[in-house]
Coordinates of C-alpha atoms in Angstrom, one line a residue:
X17 CA 0.0 0.0 0.0
X18 CA 2.8 2.4 0.9
X19 CA 4.5 1.8 -2.4
X20 CA 1.2 2.5 -4.2
X21 CA 0.8 5.7 -2.3
X22 CA 4.4 6.7 -2.9
X23 CA 4.0 6.0 -6.6
X24 CA 0.8 8.1 -6.6
X25 CA 2.6 11.0 -4.9
X26 CA 5.5 10.8 -7.4
X27 CA 3.0 10.8 -10.2
X28 CA 1.3 13.8 -8.9
X29 CA 4.6 15.5 -8.4
X30 CA 5.6 14.8 -12.0
X31 CA 2.3 16.1 -13.2
X32 CA 2.7 19.3 -11.2
X33 CA 6.1 19.8 -12.7
X34 CA 4.7 19.2 -16.2
X35 CA 2.0 21.8 -15.5
X36 CA 4.6 24.3 -14.1
X37 CA 5.8 25.4 -17.5
X38 CA 5.7 29.2 -17.7
X39 CA 3.3 30.4 -20.4
X40 CA 4.4 33.3 -22.6
X41 CA 2.6 34.8 -25.6
X42 CA 4.7 36.2 -28.5
X43 CA 3.1 38.6 -30.9
X44 CA 4.9 38.7 -34.3
X45 CA 5.2 41.9 -36.4
X46 CA 3.8 40.2 -39.5
X47 CA 2.2 37.1 -40.8
X48 CA 3.7 33.6 -40.5
X49 CA 6.8 33.4 -42.7
X50 CA 10.5 32.7 -42.6
X51 CA 11.1 36.2 -41.2
X52 CA 10.1 34.6 -37.9
X53 CA 11.6 31.1 -38.5
X54 CA 13.7 31.1 -35.3
X55 CA 10.6 31.2 -33.0
X56 CA 8.7 28.4 -34.9
X57 CA 11.9 26.3 -35.0
X58 CA 12.4 26.8 -31.2
X59 CA 8.9 25.5 -30.7
X60 CA 9.2 22.6 -33.1
X61 CA 12.6 21.5 -32.0
X62 CA 11.6 21.5 -28.3
X63 CA 13.9 24.4 -27.2
X64 CA 11.0 26.2 -25.5
X65 CA 9.8 23.0 -23.8
X66 CA 13.3 22.2 -22.6
X67 CA 13.4 25.7 -21.1
X68 CA 10.1 24.9 -19.2
X69 CA 8.2 27.3 -21.4
X70 CA 4.8 27.0 -23.1
X71 CA 4.9 29.6 -25.8
X72 CA 2.0 30.8 -27.9
X73 CA 3.1 32.4 -31.2
X74 CA 0.5 34.9 -32.6
X75 CA 1.0 35.9 -36.2
X76 CA 0.6 39.5 -37.1
X77 CA -0.9 41.2 -40.2
X78 CA -1.7 44.5 -41.8
X79 CA -4.3 45.3 -39.1
X80 CA -2.3 44.2 -36.1
X81 CA 0.0 46.6 -34.3
X82 CA 2.3 44.7 -31.9
X83 CA 2.7 47.7 -29.5
X84 CA -1.0 48.0 -29.2
X85 CA -1.4 44.3 -28.6
X86 CA 1.1 44.3 -25.7
X87 CA -0.4 47.5 -24.3
X88 CA -3.8 45.8 -24.2
X89 CA -2.3 42.8 -22.4
X90 CA -2.5 40.5 -25.4
X91 CA 1.1 39.5 -25.4
X92 CA 4.1 39.2 -23.0
X93 CA 6.7 39.9 -25.7
X94 CA 6.5 41.3 -29.2
X95 CA 8.7 41.4 -32.3
X96 CA 8.9 45.0 -33.5
X97 CA 11.2 47.5 -35.2
X98 CA 12.9 49.9 -32.9
X99 CA 11.6 53.1 -34.7
X100 CA 8.1 51.9 -34.1
X101 CA 8.8 50.9 -30.5
X102 CA 10.5 54.2 -29.7
X103 CA 7.7 56.2 -31.2
X104 CA 5.2 54.2 -29.3
X105 CA 7.2 54.6 -26.0
X106 CA 7.2 58.4 -26.5
X107 CA 3.4 58.2 -26.9
X108 CA 3.1 56.4 -23.6
X109 CA 3.4 52.7 -24.4
X110 CA 6.3 51.5 -22.1
X111 CA 8.1 49.2 -24.5
X112 CA 11.6 47.9 -23.6
X113 CA 14.0 46.2 -26.0
X114 CA 15.2 43.0 -24.2
X115 CA 17.0 41.4 -27.2
X116 CA 18.0 42.4 -30.7
X117 CA 17.6 39.5 -33.1
X118 CA 18.4 41.2 -36.4
X119 CA 21.8 42.9 -36.3
X120 CA 21.6 44.2 -39.8
X121 CA 18.7 46.1 -41.6
X122 CA 16.8 44.4 -44.4
X123 CA 14.9 47.5 -45.5
X124 CA 15.7 48.8 -49.0
X125 CA 14.3 51.0 -51.7
X126 CA 14.6 49.4 -55.2
X127 CA 14.1 51.7 -58.1
X128 CA 13.4 51.0 -61.8
X129 CA 16.5 52.0 -63.8
X130 CA 14.2 53.2 -66.6
X131 CA 12.9 55.9 -64.1
X132 CA 16.1 57.8 -64.5
X133 CA 17.1 57.5 -60.9
X134 CA 20.8 56.9 -60.5
X135 CA 21.4 58.4 -57.0
X136 CA 19.4 59.7 -54.0
X137 CA 19.5 63.2 -55.5
X138 CA 17.3 62.0 -58.3
X139 CA 14.4 61.2 -55.9
X140 CA 13.2 64.8 -56.2
X141 CA 10.1 65.0 -58.3
X142 CA 9.6 61.2 -58.2
X143 CA 6.9 59.1 -56.6
X144 CA 8.2 56.7 -54.0
X145 CA 6.2 53.8 -52.4
X146 CA 6.3 53.7 -48.6
X147 CA 4.7 51.4 -46.0
X148 CA 2.8 53.1 -43.2
X149 CA 2.7 50.5 -40.5
X150 CA 5.6 51.8 -38.4
X151 CA 8.0 51.1 -41.3
X152 CA 7.7 54.7 -42.6
X153 CA 10.0 56.1 -40.0
X154 CA 13.3 55.2 -41.6
X155 CA 12.1 56.5 -44.9
X156 CA 11.0 59.8 -43.4
X157 CA 14.2 60.2 -41.6
X158 CA 16.1 59.6 -44.8
X159 CA 14.1 62.2 -46.7
X160 CA 14.8 64.6 -43.8
X161 CA 18.5 63.9 -44.1
X162 CA 18.3 64.6 -47.9
X163 CA 16.4 67.8 -47.2
X164 CA 13.3 66.7 -49.1
X165 CA 9.8 67.5 -48.1
X166 CA 7.2 64.7 -48.3
X167 CA 4.0 66.7 -47.4
X168 CA 2.2 69.9 -48.4
X169 CA 0.8 71.1 -51.7
X170 CA 4.1 70.8 -53.6
X171 CA 6.4 68.3 -51.9
X172 CA 9.8 67.4 -53.2
X173 CA 8.9 63.7 -53.2
X174 CA 5.5 62.3 -53.7
X175 CA 4.8 59.5 -51.2
X176 CA 2.6 56.7 -52.4
X177 CA 1.2 54.8 -49.4
X178 CA 2.2 51.4 -50.6
X179 CA 0.2 48.3 -49.9
X180 CA 2.1 45.2 -48.9
X181 CA 2.8 44.2 -52.5
X182 CA 5.1 45.2 -55.3
X183 CA 2.5 46.2 -57.9
X184 CA 3.4 49.9 -57.9
X185 CA 6.8 49.2 -59.3
X186 CA 5.7 46.5 -61.7
X187 CA 3.0 48.8 -63.0
X188 CA 5.2 51.9 -63.0
X189 CA 3.0 53.8 -60.5
X190 CA 6.1 54.6 -58.6
X191 CA 9.8 55.0 -59.5
X192 CA 10.8 53.2 -56.3
X193 CA 9.1 51.1 -53.6
X194 CA 9.8 49.8 -50.2
X195 CA 11.0 46.1 -50.0
X196 CA 12.8 43.9 -47.6
X197 CA 15.9 42.1 -48.8
X198 CA 14.2 38.8 -47.7
X199 CA 10.7 39.2 -49.0
X200 CA 9.4 41.8 -51.5
X201 CA 12.7 42.0 -53.5
X202 CA 12.2 38.3 -54.3
X203 CA 8.6 39.0 -55.3
X204 CA 9.9 41.4 -57.9
X205 CA 12.3 38.8 -59.3
X206 CA 9.6 36.1 -59.2
X207 CA 7.3 38.5 -61.1
X208 CA 9.8 38.7 -64.0
X209 CA 12.0 41.7 -63.3
X210 CA 15.7 41.1 -63.4
X211 CA 18.4 42.5 -61.0
X212 CA 19.8 44.4 -64.0
X213 CA 16.5 46.4 -64.3
X214 CA 16.8 47.6 -60.7
X215 CA 18.9 50.0 -58.7
X216 CA 18.6 49.1 -55.1
X217 CA 19.3 51.6 -52.3
X218 CA 19.9 49.8 -49.0
X219 CA 19.2 51.8 -45.8
X220 CA 22.2 50.0 -44.3
X221 CA 24.5 51.7 -46.8
X222 CA 22.8 55.1 -46.8
X223 CA 23.6 55.8 -43.1
X224 CA 20.0 55.7 -42.1
X225 CA 19.6 52.1 -41.1
X226 CA 17.6 51.4 -38.0
X227 CA 17.3 48.4 -35.9
X228 CA 14.5 46.1 -37.1
X229 CA 13.2 42.8 -35.6
X230 CA 13.9 43.0 -31.9
X231 CA 12.1 41.5 -28.9
X232 CA 10.2 43.9 -26.7
X233 CA 8.3 43.6 -23.4
X234 CA 6.9 46.3 -21.1
X235 CA 8.5 48.1 -18.1
X236 CA 6.1 46.3 -15.7
X237 CA 7.3 42.8 -16.8
X238 CA 10.9 43.7 -15.9
X239 CA 9.9 44.6 -12.4
X240 CA 8.9 41.0 -11.8
X241 CA 11.9 38.7 -11.1
X242 CA 9.8 35.7 -12.0
X243 CA 8.8 37.2 -15.4
X244 CA 12.4 38.2 -16.0
X245 CA 13.5 34.6 -15.5
X246 CA 10.9 33.3 -17.9
X247 CA 11.8 35.9 -20.5
X248 CA 15.5 35.1 -20.1
X249 CA 14.7 31.4 -20.9
X250 CA 12.6 32.5 -23.8
X251 CA 15.3 34.7 -25.3
X252 CA 18.0 32.0 -25.0
X253 CA 15.7 29.3 -26.5
X254 CA 14.6 31.7 -29.3
X255 CA 18.3 32.4 -30.2
X256 CA 18.9 28.6 -30.3
X257 CA 16.0 28.4 -32.7
X258 CA 17.5 31.1 -34.9
X259 CA 20.9 29.4 -34.9
X260 CA 19.4 26.1 -36.0
X261 CA 17.2 27.8 -38.6
X262 CA 20.2 29.6 -40.1
X263 CA 22.2 26.3 -40.2
X264 CA 19.3 24.3 -41.6
X265 CA 17.3 26.6 -43.9
X266 CA 15.4 23.9 -45.8
X267 CA 14.2 22.2 -42.5
X268 CA 13.4 25.6 -41.1
X269 CA 11.2 26.4 -44.1
X270 CA 9.4 23.1 -43.7
X271 CA 8.6 24.1 -40.1
X272 CA 7.4 27.5 -41.1
X273 CA 5.2 26.0 -43.8
X274 CA 3.7 23.6 -41.3
X275 CA 2.6 26.6 -39.2
X276 CA 1.0 28.3 -42.3
X277 CA -2.7 27.8 -41.3
X278 CA -3.8 30.0 -44.2
X279 CA -2.0 27.7 -46.7
X280 CA -0.7 30.6 -48.8
X281 CA 3.1 30.3 -48.4
X282 CA 5.3 29.2 -51.4
X283 CA 8.2 27.0 -50.4
X284 CA 10.6 28.4 -53.0
X285 CA 9.9 32.0 -51.9
X286 CA 10.2 31.0 -48.2
X287 CA 13.6 29.4 -48.9
X288 CA 14.8 32.6 -50.5
X289 CA 13.5 34.5 -47.5
X290 CA 15.1 32.2 -44.9
X291 CA 18.6 32.4 -46.6
X292 CA 18.3 36.2 -46.8
X293 CA 17.1 36.5 -43.2
X294 CA 20.1 34.5 -42.0
X295 CA 22.3 37.3 -43.4
X296 CA 20.7 39.8 -41.0
X297 CA 21.6 37.8 -37.9
X298 CA 24.7 38.6 -35.9
X299 CA 27.8 36.4 -36.6
X300 CA 29.1 36.4 -33.1
X301 CA 27.2 33.5 -31.4
X302 CA 28.4 34.6 -28.0
X303 CA 26.6 37.9 -28.5
X304 CA 23.4 36.4 -30.2
X305 CA 20.5 38.7 -29.4
X306 CA 22.6 41.3 -27.6
X307 CA 21.6 44.9 -28.3
X308 CA 24.7 46.9 -29.3
X309 CA 24.5 50.3 -27.6
X310 CA 26.1 52.0 -30.7
X311 CA 23.4 50.6 -33.0
X312 CA 20.8 51.8 -30.6
X313 CA 22.3 55.3 -30.4
X314 CA 22.5 55.4 -34.2
X315 CA 18.8 54.5 -34.5
X316 CA 17.9 57.2 -32.0
X317 CA 20.0 59.8 -33.8
X318 CA 18.4 59.1 -37.1
X319 CA 14.9 59.3 -35.6
X320 CA 15.7 62.7 -34.1
X321 CA 17.7 64.0 -37.1
X322 CA 14.8 65.8 -38.9
X323 CA 14.7 69.2 -37.0
X324 CA 11.3 70.2 -38.4
X325 CA 9.4 66.9 -37.9
X326 CA 11.5 64.3 -35.9
X327 CA 10.0 60.9 -35.3
X328 CA 10.9 61.2 -31.6
X329 CA 11.5 64.5 -29.9
X330 CA 13.7 63.6 -27.0
X331 CA 16.2 61.0 -26.0
X332 CA 14.4 57.9 -24.7
X333 CA 15.0 56.8 -21.1
X334 CA 14.8 53.1 -20.2
X335 CA 14.0 52.0 -23.8
X336 CA 16.3 49.0 -23.6
X337 CA 17.6 46.7 -20.9
X338 CA 20.3 44.0 -20.9
X339 CA 18.8 42.5 -17.7
X340 CA 17.0 39.7 -19.5
X341 CA 19.9 38.9 -21.8
X342 CA 22.4 38.9 -19.0
X343 CA 20.3 36.5 -17.0
X344 CA 19.9 34.3 -20.1
X345 CA 23.6 34.0 -20.7
X346 CA 24.8 34.1 -17.1
X347 CA 26.4 37.6 -17.2

């Protein structure tokens, strides 16, 4: 009888341990695709489970603003671009960067060579396609740096509020459009354009690159040691997922495709995306996910560079923290 009772107690103990996994909800910036492969891989390969985490991954979309989701309590951590996060923080949403996944910027502005554009000075008088879901801030900062107006009755540059497609360039509605190195650029190529027909301006090379996909939580979460511990395990498991995805792109794509509940993803396109996304990750594995203060400072400087209409008006305070990363990696 004692053995039976002991076995029952042990079983209950194991069950309690199994139920003790910390639940976290991750809100993505965009729809399910290889841009977020590391998180899906971390779930599929058991990295989150091994870290005693139960992670719910919520896809984004054109009508989903990650900062609004976390402000409403719909997520514990979000993937967002720093310009959007800092703009939201200045408006009262207390977002804090706890890890920087993409070290390099993927935003670019490809132009049709037949538009006559050969350099940024040629943008004047042209129509340029721009996304307006928080992604417009790097563009506006760049135009400010060039001294070009984008509003008013006679702007230097006509801004086309671009949908999340490449039709304006294909149909010559704009001389240039916004694309990501890992996504819409490949859509242009897949639609029949050749690299020779395009002149691509990369924000990374124009001195206006800003930090893109990073992980953000709220001030309140960082005041809770239990939550910091869970977030630390989440960051480390996520970076393991990214390391695996970069090393095994084909397998990572299969995992992403398996999470495509809408059934709209194309495997060939996702493979292009995964390989391009891998180029945005840091190369120093010991610093995976670590926010470099110089990159942060550059992003802030660019956002404040337009003296007439800056994206943010003052230096942010408390907009990033290494507490979670340090705990994750034992620093």
